């Protein structure tokens, strides 16, 4: 066992539920499950590099060994990573770059749509993490339920709402007066929220206004976009000055998440009203491009959008002409190694077998694989998607491809002075035939897209990236000098020259601009004062936050004085000086934050060391208990003691007021049953429980009461198991006594004694499992015998309910 008193119990509860489920399936199914578990444990030990199943002794906590697997694997991979020179030389010889990219994230509700896309509507078979091929729609539909226990199922935020307003008004003198009236009414109801609208004039002079509004205000209040929100808005409008003059009726027709939803709604609004759409500032939104730009550029920052990330859509691709079977094996091996413990499926898309037509985005010329992967593993670990993680994934993918005979290497854009990639939010597709063509959602996004597709030379400006590029330049130079192949030499020299030119251009851009201005003497005096204040910021890195805020106010005061002495002709120069000064202050603020984070990290490291020492102490306690009582006895005892600790912790949290008292009785009943099971184990001969009871008065009283009840029962009604257990325990004590008197050179006798003890304890544990299953079938308790993926700990469920209740209360207060 890897858990001692006070440790987390959720993983243990999942393992226990899985064990009970396998036990209920019969001996044949249980045997196959045990074989599968042994195979996986062996594979995990080999991946961890920390020895096989026997390494470190049988009593080592299993969780620590599994948790260390990823660390050991990363260290081993880093040590065995190919050098930059070796990778670039292979690329010069024709190796293709490894491509592993993130397509999207999705919540649990989107899993069905994502699986449908990967499987081409069920026409392509997908393969899961166990190597099973799923080809029917029924199999794909079951995946959602099988993965549900790994989902957070977080609700997406409601970002943009569709509204309608009926305004009863007298005749207006002009269109501009009409729009002024409409905006005054909408702003009175929506406050500072951004919106866009279109107006339809009715025959009776009334106005019908349709539009889209950002549901979150600048103060953080978020409307729900439903009837309740309409009632709130109506009340605000009726109490406003505009509501006293003009009657209006507000309603919401729906809501959605993200800029994609908002842009789609606004484009349809523009299409329905022939471009006669305006925003809250009176600007005309005349076409679909302007509608998309309004949402992408101006509304995006106000949305504060959030989505659930339960699964990710990963794409692995290779050049056209790559062997499909070999690449499929490489993708399978990559997923199995990189995402061990996670649930996933993947499918191959190649032009020969893709049922989707070219015009619809299918039959791409290059071979690629799509994978849908759960972000959370069975042990609770979540996938990180940092640039360093993607670099590691590309390295692993290239390694697996080379094992299948595909020349592939991990590459970095800094080694080729390549421009950065564009994101899916920066572009929208306009043609899916062959290679997808996009247009940017803004001028900056379009420039980034053109640079990437055009292969323009680009170099990251960070100092660390410049150092990396210099190292890559040196590697290309070495390859050009060492190779005798003119083709390789020409390619290496071309890449070297590209990097050299990019480094030179970056150096020129980094040269600071000198601001020249012929200001008056008063201006010079104020400028000197500002310069001294800014330079004092060099010493603020160890100051407190209050001291820094004082320093910042002094800089702003100096800028104010400087601005008053600036003439009209020198305004541009002042703006540049002010921007430089404020940038300098912002850099000092960031430095202050970094020092604070460093201090917090050092404090956290100290706490981690304390926790590590506590884990080592727990391991020593476990080993000592195993030596004294036998591993099977301690395992059986520790199972029931963890149950007791679980319920006691829950009752403590009820007492602390973290949960409502509605389920407290159920928690108390669970504790009573767990204590009774522990007491029964003790009177059946579990010496480990007896030792624990010496430090637990409640458990000792339960054991004494159980002993009295057992003694009072008639002999004919007593279960035969306790007598057998008592006899076995007596035999074990006799064997231990005899073993202590025997010489130490009798290993066979000791092994026979340990085997007898283990077999006896295991038989008692199996009998108890069978009894629990029979009692559960009679009593209707399902959470103990459900499969692991359906078992949700009660405390976690209560926590989620309590958090949701508090969020609802807070939302109601904010509205």
mmCIF file with all atom_site columns, C-alpha atoms in Angstrom, residues 650-812:
data_model
loop_
_atom_site.group_PDB
_atom_site.id
_atom_site.type_symbol
_atom_site.label_atom_id
_atom_site.label_alt_id
_atom_site.label_comp_id
_atom_site.label_asym_id
_atom_site.label_entity_id
_atom_site.label_seq_id
_atom_site.pdbx_PDB_ins_code
_atom_site.Cartn_x
_atom_site.Cartn_y
_atom_site.Cartn_z
_atom_site.occupancy
_atom_site.B_iso_or_equiv
_atom_site.pdbx_formal_charge
_atom_site.auth_seq_id
_atom_site.auth_comp_id
_atom_site.auth_asym_id
_atom_site.auth_atom_id
_atom_site.pdbx_PDB_model_num
ATOM 1   C CA . UNK A 1 650 ? -15.503 14.190  6.230   1.00 0.00 ? 650 UNK A CA 1
ATOM 2   C CA . UNK A 1 651 ? -17.151 14.637  9.643   1.00 0.00 ? 651 UNK A CA 1
ATOM 3   C CA . UNK A 1 652 ? -14.474 17.167  10.628  1.00 0.00 ? 652 UNK A CA 1
ATOM 4   C CA . UNK A 1 653 ? -15.274 19.188  7.500   1.00 0.00 ? 653 UNK A CA 1
ATOM 5   C CA . UNK A 1 654 ? -18.969 19.039  8.351   1.00 0.00 ? 654 UNK A CA 1
ATOM 6   C CA . UNK A 1 655 ? -18.151 20.381  11.819  1.00 0.00 ? 655 UNK A CA 1
ATOM 7   C CA . UNK A 1 656 ? -16.049 23.155  10.255  1.00 0.00 ? 656 UNK A CA 1
ATOM 8   C CA . UNK A 1 657 ? -19.058 24.270  8.204   1.00 0.00 ? 657 UNK A CA 1
ATOM 9   C CA . UNK A 1 658 ? -17.553 23.468  4.797   1.00 0.00 ? 658 UNK A CA 1
ATOM 10  C CA . UNK A 1 659 ? -20.606 21.383  3.845   1.00 0.00 ? 659 UNK A CA 1
ATOM 11  C CA . UNK A 1 660 ? -24.290 21.605  4.608   1.00 0.00 ? 660 UNK A CA 1
ATOM 12  C CA . UNK A 1 661 ? -25.442 19.174  7.292   1.00 0.00 ? 661 UNK A CA 1
ATOM 13  C CA . UNK A 1 662 ? -27.816 17.265  5.014   1.00 0.00 ? 662 UNK A CA 1
ATOM 14  C CA . UNK A 1 663 ? -25.467 14.286  4.475   1.00 0.00 ? 663 UNK A CA 1
ATOM 15  C CA . UNK A 1 664 ? -23.819 14.248  7.896   1.00 0.00 ? 664 UNK A CA 1
ATOM 16  C CA . UNK A 1 665 ? -25.880 11.269  9.093   1.00 0.00 ? 665 UNK A CA 1
ATOM 17  C CA . UNK A 1 666 ? -24.832 9.218   6.066   1.00 0.00 ? 666 UNK A CA 1
ATOM 18  C CA . UNK A 1 667 ? -21.204 10.081  6.741   1.00 0.00 ? 667 UNK A CA 1
ATOM 19  C CA . UNK A 1 668 ? -21.588 9.048   10.426  1.00 0.00 ? 668 UNK A CA 1
ATOM 20  C CA . UNK A 1 669 ? -23.196 5.741   9.409   1.00 0.00 ? 669 UNK A CA 1
ATOM 21  C CA . UNK A 1 670 ? -20.293 5.099   7.046   1.00 0.00 ? 670 UNK A CA 1
ATOM 22  C CA . UNK A 1 671 ? -17.824 5.700   9.889   1.00 0.00 ? 671 UNK A CA 1
ATOM 23  C CA . UNK A 1 672 ? -19.712 3.324   12.208  1.00 0.00 ? 672 UNK A CA 1
ATOM 24  C CA . UNK A 1 673 ? -19.677 0.578   9.577   1.00 0.00 ? 673 UNK A CA 1
ATOM 25  C CA . UNK A 1 674 ? -15.961 1.071   8.887   1.00 0.00 ? 674 UNK A CA 1
ATOM 26  C CA . UNK A 1 675 ? -15.145 0.881   12.637  1.00 0.00 ? 675 UNK A CA 1
ATOM 27  C CA . UNK A 1 676 ? -17.236 -2.304  12.941  1.00 0.00 ? 676 UNK A CA 1
ATOM 28  C CA . UNK A 1 677 ? -15.300 -3.876  10.048  1.00 0.00 ? 677 UNK A CA 1
ATOM 29  C CA . UNK A 1 678 ? -12.005 -2.962  11.706  1.00 0.00 ? 678 UNK A CA 1
ATOM 30  C CA . UNK A 1 679 ? -13.170 -4.436  15.012  1.00 0.00 ? 679 UNK A CA 1
ATOM 31  C CA . UNK A 1 680 ? -14.226 -7.649  13.270  1.00 0.00 ? 680 UNK A CA 1
ATOM 32  C CA . UNK A 1 681 ? -10.787 -7.909  11.646  1.00 0.00 ? 681 UNK A CA 1
ATOM 33  C CA . UNK A 1 682 ? -9.147  -7.476  15.050  1.00 0.00 ? 682 UNK A CA 1
ATOM 34  C CA . UNK A 1 683 ? -11.112 -10.266 16.731  1.00 0.00 ? 683 UNK A CA 1
ATOM 35  C CA . UNK A 1 684 ? -10.429 -12.455 13.682  1.00 0.00 ? 684 UNK A CA 1
ATOM 36  C CA . UNK A 1 685 ? -6.727  -12.206 14.455  1.00 0.00 ? 685 UNK A CA 1
ATOM 37  C CA . UNK A 1 686 ? -5.420  -9.113  12.622  1.00 0.00 ? 686 UNK A CA 1
ATOM 38  C CA . UNK A 1 687 ? -2.621  -8.046  14.972  1.00 0.00 ? 687 UNK A CA 1
ATOM 39  C CA . UNK A 1 688 ? -1.949  -4.846  13.026  1.00 0.00 ? 688 UNK A CA 1
ATOM 40  C CA . UNK A 1 689 ? -5.460  -3.544  13.807  1.00 0.00 ? 689 UNK A CA 1
ATOM 41  C CA . UNK A 1 690 ? -4.903  -4.435  17.454  1.00 0.00 ? 690 UNK A CA 1
ATOM 42  C CA . UNK A 1 691 ? -1.706  -2.398  17.519  1.00 0.00 ? 691 UNK A CA 1
ATOM 43  C CA . UNK A 1 692 ? -3.426  0.597   15.929  1.00 0.00 ? 692 UNK A CA 1
ATOM 44  C CA . UNK A 1 693 ? -6.297  0.322   18.440  1.00 0.00 ? 693 UNK A CA 1
ATOM 45  C CA . UNK A 1 694 ? -3.857  0.908   21.298  1.00 0.00 ? 694 UNK A CA 1
ATOM 46  C CA . UNK A 1 695 ? -3.550  4.514   19.997  1.00 0.00 ? 695 UNK A CA 1
ATOM 47  C CA . UNK A 1 696 ? -7.229  4.853   19.013  1.00 0.00 ? 696 UNK A CA 1
ATOM 48  C CA . UNK A 1 697 ? -9.655  4.739   21.992  1.00 0.00 ? 697 UNK A CA 1
ATOM 49  C CA . UNK A 1 698 ? -12.772 4.645   19.781  1.00 0.00 ? 698 UNK A CA 1
ATOM 50  C CA . UNK A 1 699 ? -11.472 1.671   17.857  1.00 0.00 ? 699 UNK A CA 1
ATOM 51  C CA . UNK A 1 700 ? -10.447 -0.101  21.093  1.00 0.00 ? 700 UNK A CA 1
ATOM 52  C CA . UNK A 1 701 ? -13.965 0.300   22.497  1.00 0.00 ? 701 UNK A CA 1
ATOM 53  C CA . UNK A 1 702 ? -15.428 -1.068  19.266  1.00 0.00 ? 702 UNK A CA 1
ATOM 54  C CA . UNK A 1 703 ? -13.119 -4.093  19.435  1.00 0.00 ? 703 UNK A CA 1
ATOM 55  C CA . UNK A 1 704 ? -14.105 -4.767  23.065  1.00 0.00 ? 704 UNK A CA 1
ATOM 56  C CA . UNK A 1 705 ? -17.821 -4.520  22.229  1.00 0.00 ? 705 UNK A CA 1
ATOM 57  C CA . UNK A 1 706 ? -17.400 -6.778  19.207  1.00 0.00 ? 706 UNK A CA 1
ATOM 58  C CA . UNK A 1 707 ? -15.524 -9.287  21.356  1.00 0.00 ? 707 UNK A CA 1
ATOM 59  C CA . UNK A 1 708 ? -18.322 -9.314  23.933  1.00 0.00 ? 708 UNK A CA 1
ATOM 60  C CA . UNK A 1 709 ? -20.961 -9.814  21.228  1.00 0.00 ? 709 UNK A CA 1
ATOM 61  C CA . UNK A 1 710 ? -18.944 -12.609 19.662  1.00 0.00 ? 710 UNK A CA 1
ATOM 62  C CA . UNK A 1 711 ? -18.495 -14.341 23.026  1.00 0.00 ? 711 UNK A CA 1
ATOM 63  C CA . UNK A 1 712 ? -22.219 -14.093 23.770  1.00 0.00 ? 712 UNK A CA 1
ATOM 64  C CA . UNK A 1 713 ? -23.281 -15.745 20.519  1.00 0.00 ? 713 UNK A CA 1
ATOM 65  C CA . UNK A 1 714 ? -24.230 -19.466 20.672  1.00 0.00 ? 714 UNK A CA 1
ATOM 66  C CA . UNK A 1 715 ? -21.607 -21.819 19.374  1.00 0.00 ? 715 UNK A CA 1
ATOM 67  C CA . UNK A 1 716 ? -23.860 -23.145 16.650  1.00 0.00 ? 716 UNK A CA 1
ATOM 68  C CA . UNK A 1 717 ? -24.503 -19.707 15.181  1.00 0.00 ? 717 UNK A CA 1
ATOM 69  C CA . UNK A 1 718 ? -20.888 -18.564 15.115  1.00 0.00 ? 718 UNK A CA 1
ATOM 70  C CA . UNK A 1 719 ? -19.203 -18.322 11.788  1.00 0.00 ? 719 UNK A CA 1
ATOM 71  C CA . UNK A 1 720 ? -16.546 -20.914 11.311  1.00 0.00 ? 720 UNK A CA 1
ATOM 72  C CA . UNK A 1 721 ? -14.135 -18.369 9.894   1.00 0.00 ? 721 UNK A CA 1
ATOM 73  C CA . UNK A 1 722 ? -13.192 -16.728 13.197  1.00 0.00 ? 722 UNK A CA 1
ATOM 74  C CA . UNK A 1 723 ? -12.335 -20.085 14.718  1.00 0.00 ? 723 UNK A CA 1
ATOM 75  C CA . UNK A 1 724 ? -10.231 -20.931 11.734  1.00 0.00 ? 724 UNK A CA 1
ATOM 76  C CA . UNK A 1 725 ? -8.609  -17.527 11.887  1.00 0.00 ? 725 UNK A CA 1
ATOM 77  C CA . UNK A 1 726 ? -7.912  -17.865 15.595  1.00 0.00 ? 726 UNK A CA 1
ATOM 78  C CA . UNK A 1 727 ? -6.390  -21.254 14.974  1.00 0.00 ? 727 UNK A CA 1
ATOM 79  C CA . UNK A 1 728 ? -4.313  -19.922 12.141  1.00 0.00 ? 728 UNK A CA 1
ATOM 80  C CA . UNK A 1 729 ? -3.229  -16.925 14.204  1.00 0.00 ? 729 UNK A CA 1
ATOM 81  C CA . UNK A 1 730 ? -2.212  -19.287 17.048  1.00 0.00 ? 730 UNK A CA 1
ATOM 82  C CA . UNK A 1 731 ? -0.266  -21.379 14.549  1.00 0.00 ? 731 UNK A CA 1
ATOM 83  C CA . UNK A 1 732 ? 1.408   -18.234 13.210  1.00 0.00 ? 732 UNK A CA 1
ATOM 84  C CA . UNK A 1 733 ? 2.433   -17.217 16.745  1.00 0.00 ? 733 UNK A CA 1
ATOM 85  C CA . UNK A 1 734 ? 3.793   -20.689 17.354  1.00 0.00 ? 734 UNK A CA 1
ATOM 86  C CA . UNK A 1 735 ? 5.662   -20.614 14.055  1.00 0.00 ? 735 UNK A CA 1
ATOM 87  C CA . UNK A 1 736 ? 7.106   -17.177 14.859  1.00 0.00 ? 736 UNK A CA 1
ATOM 88  C CA . UNK A 1 737 ? 8.200   -18.463 18.281  1.00 0.00 ? 737 UNK A CA 1
ATOM 89  C CA . UNK A 1 738 ? 9.759   -21.551 16.746  1.00 0.00 ? 738 UNK A CA 1
ATOM 90  C CA . UNK A 1 739 ? 11.325  -19.475 13.984  1.00 0.00 ? 739 UNK A CA 1
ATOM 91  C CA . UNK A 1 740 ? 12.997  -17.246 16.560  1.00 0.00 ? 740 UNK A CA 1
ATOM 92  C CA . UNK A 1 741 ? 14.543  -20.331 18.247  1.00 0.00 ? 741 UNK A CA 1
ATOM 93  C CA . UNK A 1 742 ? 15.769  -21.889 14.988  1.00 0.00 ? 742 UNK A CA 1
ATOM 94  C CA . UNK A 1 743 ? 19.155  -21.071 13.486  1.00 0.00 ? 743 UNK A CA 1
ATOM 95  C CA . UNK A 1 744 ? 19.193  -18.418 10.733  1.00 0.00 ? 744 UNK A CA 1
ATOM 96  C CA . UNK A 1 745 ? 20.325  -20.904 8.094   1.00 0.00 ? 745 UNK A CA 1
ATOM 97  C CA . UNK A 1 746 ? 16.808  -22.325 7.522   1.00 0.00 ? 746 UNK A CA 1
ATOM 98  C CA . UNK A 1 747 ? 15.431  -20.191 4.674   1.00 0.00 ? 747 UNK A CA 1
ATOM 99  C CA . UNK A 1 748 ? 12.971  -22.845 3.529   1.00 0.00 ? 748 UNK A CA 1
ATOM 100 C CA . UNK A 1 749 ? 11.186  -22.863 6.861   1.00 0.00 ? 749 UNK A CA 1
ATOM 101 C CA . UNK A 1 750 ? 10.995  -19.079 7.015   1.00 0.00 ? 750 UNK A CA 1
ATOM 102 C CA . UNK A 1 751 ? 9.666   -18.872 3.452   1.00 0.00 ? 751 UNK A CA 1
ATOM 103 C CA . UNK A 1 752 ? 7.053   -21.537 4.235   1.00 0.00 ? 752 UNK A CA 1
ATOM 104 C CA . UNK A 1 753 ? 5.958   -19.610 7.322   1.00 0.00 ? 753 UNK A CA 1
ATOM 105 C CA . UNK A 1 754 ? 5.695   -16.306 5.403   1.00 0.00 ? 754 UNK A CA 1
ATOM 106 C CA . UNK A 1 755 ? 3.795   -18.021 2.582   1.00 0.00 ? 755 UNK A CA 1
ATOM 107 C CA . UNK A 1 756 ? 1.314   -19.573 5.020   1.00 0.00 ? 756 UNK A CA 1
ATOM 108 C CA . UNK A 1 757 ? 0.748   -16.187 6.681   1.00 0.00 ? 757 UNK A CA 1
ATOM 109 C CA . UNK A 1 758 ? 0.236   -14.440 3.354   1.00 0.00 ? 758 UNK A CA 1
ATOM 110 C CA . UNK A 1 759 ? -2.119  -17.115 1.990   1.00 0.00 ? 759 UNK A CA 1
ATOM 111 C CA . UNK A 1 760 ? -4.199  -17.066 5.155   1.00 0.00 ? 760 UNK A CA 1
ATOM 112 C CA . UNK A 1 761 ? -4.536  -13.270 5.179   1.00 0.00 ? 761 UNK A CA 1
ATOM 113 C CA . UNK A 1 762 ? -5.362  -13.234 1.485   1.00 0.00 ? 762 UNK A CA 1
ATOM 114 C CA . UNK A 1 763 ? -8.098  -15.873 1.964   1.00 0.00 ? 763 UNK A CA 1
ATOM 115 C CA . UNK A 1 764 ? -9.626  -13.806 4.747   1.00 0.00 ? 764 UNK A CA 1
ATOM 116 C CA . UNK A 1 765 ? -9.541  -10.705 2.573   1.00 0.00 ? 765 UNK A CA 1
ATOM 117 C CA . UNK A 1 766 ? -11.265 -12.590 -0.287  1.00 0.00 ? 766 UNK A CA 1
ATOM 118 C CA . UNK A 1 767 ? -13.944 -13.913 2.103   1.00 0.00 ? 767 UNK A CA 1
ATOM 119 C CA . UNK A 1 768 ? -14.596 -10.378 3.311   1.00 0.00 ? 768 UNK A CA 1
ATOM 120 C CA . UNK A 1 769 ? -14.898 -9.134  -0.298  1.00 0.00 ? 769 UNK A CA 1
ATOM 121 C CA . UNK A 1 770 ? -17.431 -11.876 -1.085  1.00 0.00 ? 770 UNK A CA 1
ATOM 122 C CA . UNK A 1 771 ? -19.452 -10.964 2.001   1.00 0.00 ? 771 UNK A CA 1
ATOM 123 C CA . UNK A 1 772 ? -19.433 -7.286  1.058   1.00 0.00 ? 772 UNK A CA 1
ATOM 124 C CA . UNK A 1 773 ? -20.625 -8.128  -2.441  1.00 0.00 ? 773 UNK A CA 1
ATOM 125 C CA . UNK A 1 774 ? -23.481 -10.264 -1.128  1.00 0.00 ? 774 UNK A CA 1
ATOM 126 C CA . UNK A 1 775 ? -24.489 -7.584  1.377   1.00 0.00 ? 775 UNK A CA 1
ATOM 127 C CA . UNK A 1 776 ? -24.342 -4.934  -1.317  1.00 0.00 ? 776 UNK A CA 1
ATOM 128 C CA . UNK A 1 777 ? -26.571 -6.944  -3.639  1.00 0.00 ? 777 UNK A CA 1
ATOM 129 C CA . UNK A 1 778 ? -29.104 -7.270  -0.822  1.00 0.00 ? 778 UNK A CA 1
ATOM 130 C CA . UNK A 1 779 ? -28.875 -3.684  0.434   1.00 0.00 ? 779 UNK A CA 1
ATOM 131 C CA . UNK A 1 780 ? -28.733 -1.835  -2.876  1.00 0.00 ? 780 UNK A CA 1
ATOM 132 C CA . UNK A 1 781 ? -25.425 0.001   -2.232  1.00 0.00 ? 781 UNK A CA 1
ATOM 133 C CA . UNK A 1 782 ? -23.991 0.640   -5.697  1.00 0.00 ? 782 UNK A CA 1
ATOM 134 C CA . UNK A 1 783 ? -21.116 3.017   -5.201  1.00 0.00 ? 783 UNK A CA 1
ATOM 135 C CA . UNK A 1 784 ? -18.950 0.266   -3.684  1.00 0.00 ? 784 UNK A CA 1
ATOM 136 C CA . UNK A 1 785 ? -19.301 -2.119  -6.599  1.00 0.00 ? 785 UNK A CA 1
ATOM 137 C CA . UNK A 1 786 ? -19.435 0.231   -9.527  1.00 0.00 ? 786 UNK A CA 1
ATOM 138 C CA . UNK A 1 787 ? -16.586 0.178   -12.073 1.00 0.00 ? 787 UNK A CA 1
ATOM 139 C CA . UNK A 1 788 ? -13.757 2.592   -11.394 1.00 0.00 ? 788 UNK A CA 1
ATOM 140 C CA . UNK A 1 789 ? -14.907 5.067   -14.024 1.00 0.00 ? 789 UNK A CA 1
ATOM 141 C CA . UNK A 1 790 ? -18.303 5.441   -12.264 1.00 0.00 ? 790 UNK A CA 1
ATOM 142 C CA . UNK A 1 791 ? -16.953 5.801   -8.720  1.00 0.00 ? 791 UNK A CA 1
ATOM 143 C CA . UNK A 1 792 ? -16.916 9.387   -7.502  1.00 0.00 ? 792 UNK A CA 1
ATOM 144 C CA . UNK A 1 793 ? -15.780 10.002  -3.895  1.00 0.00 ? 793 UNK A CA 1
ATOM 145 C CA . UNK A 1 794 ? -18.522 11.465  -1.758  1.00 0.00 ? 794 UNK A CA 1
ATOM 146 C CA . UNK A 1 795 ? -16.369 14.269  -0.365  1.00 0.00 ? 795 UNK A CA 1
ATOM 147 C CA . UNK A 1 796 ? -15.443 15.445  -3.865  1.00 0.00 ? 796 UNK A CA 1
ATOM 148 C CA . UNK A 1 797 ? -19.107 15.495  -4.863  1.00 0.00 ? 797 UNK A CA 1
ATOM 149 C CA . UNK A 1 798 ? -20.048 17.487  -1.773  1.00 0.00 ? 798 UNK A CA 1
ATOM 150 C CA . UNK A 1 799 ? -17.232 19.963  -2.415  1.00 0.00 ? 799 UNK A CA 1
ATOM 151 C CA . UNK A 1 800 ? -18.437 20.525  -5.976  1.00 0.00 ? 800 UNK A CA 1
ATOM 152 C CA . UNK A 1 801 ? -22.041 21.071  -4.818  1.00 0.00 ? 801 UNK A CA 1
ATOM 153 C CA . UNK A 1 802 ? -20.913 23.556  -2.176  1.00 0.00 ? 802 UNK A CA 1
ATOM 154 C CA . UNK A 1 803 ? -18.732 25.491  -4.637  1.00 0.00 ? 803 UNK A CA 1
ATOM 155 C CA . UNK A 1 804 ? -21.578 25.670  -7.175  1.00 0.00 ? 804 UNK A CA 1
ATOM 156 C CA . UNK A 1 805 ? -23.960 26.918  -4.456  1.00 0.00 ? 805 UNK A CA 1
ATOM 157 C CA . UNK A 1 806 ? -21.531 29.679  -3.447  1.00 0.00 ? 806 UNK A CA 1
ATOM 158 C CA . UNK A 1 807 ? -21.020 30.718  -7.077  1.00 0.00 ? 807 UNK A CA 1
ATOM 159 C CA . UNK A 1 808 ? -24.769 30.953  -7.619  1.00 0.00 ? 808 UNK A CA 1
ATOM 160 C CA . UNK A 1 809 ? -25.146 33.051  -4.474  1.00 0.00 ? 809 UNK A CA 1
ATOM 161 C CA . UNK A 1 810 ? -22.324 35.357  -5.600  1.00 0.00 ? 810 UNK A CA 1
ATOM 162 C CA . UNK A 1 811 ? -23.851 35.756  -9.081  1.00 0.00 ? 811 UNK A CA 1
ATOM 163 C CA . UNK A 1 812 ? -27.222 36.621  -7.548  1.00 0.00 ? 812 UNK A CA 1
#
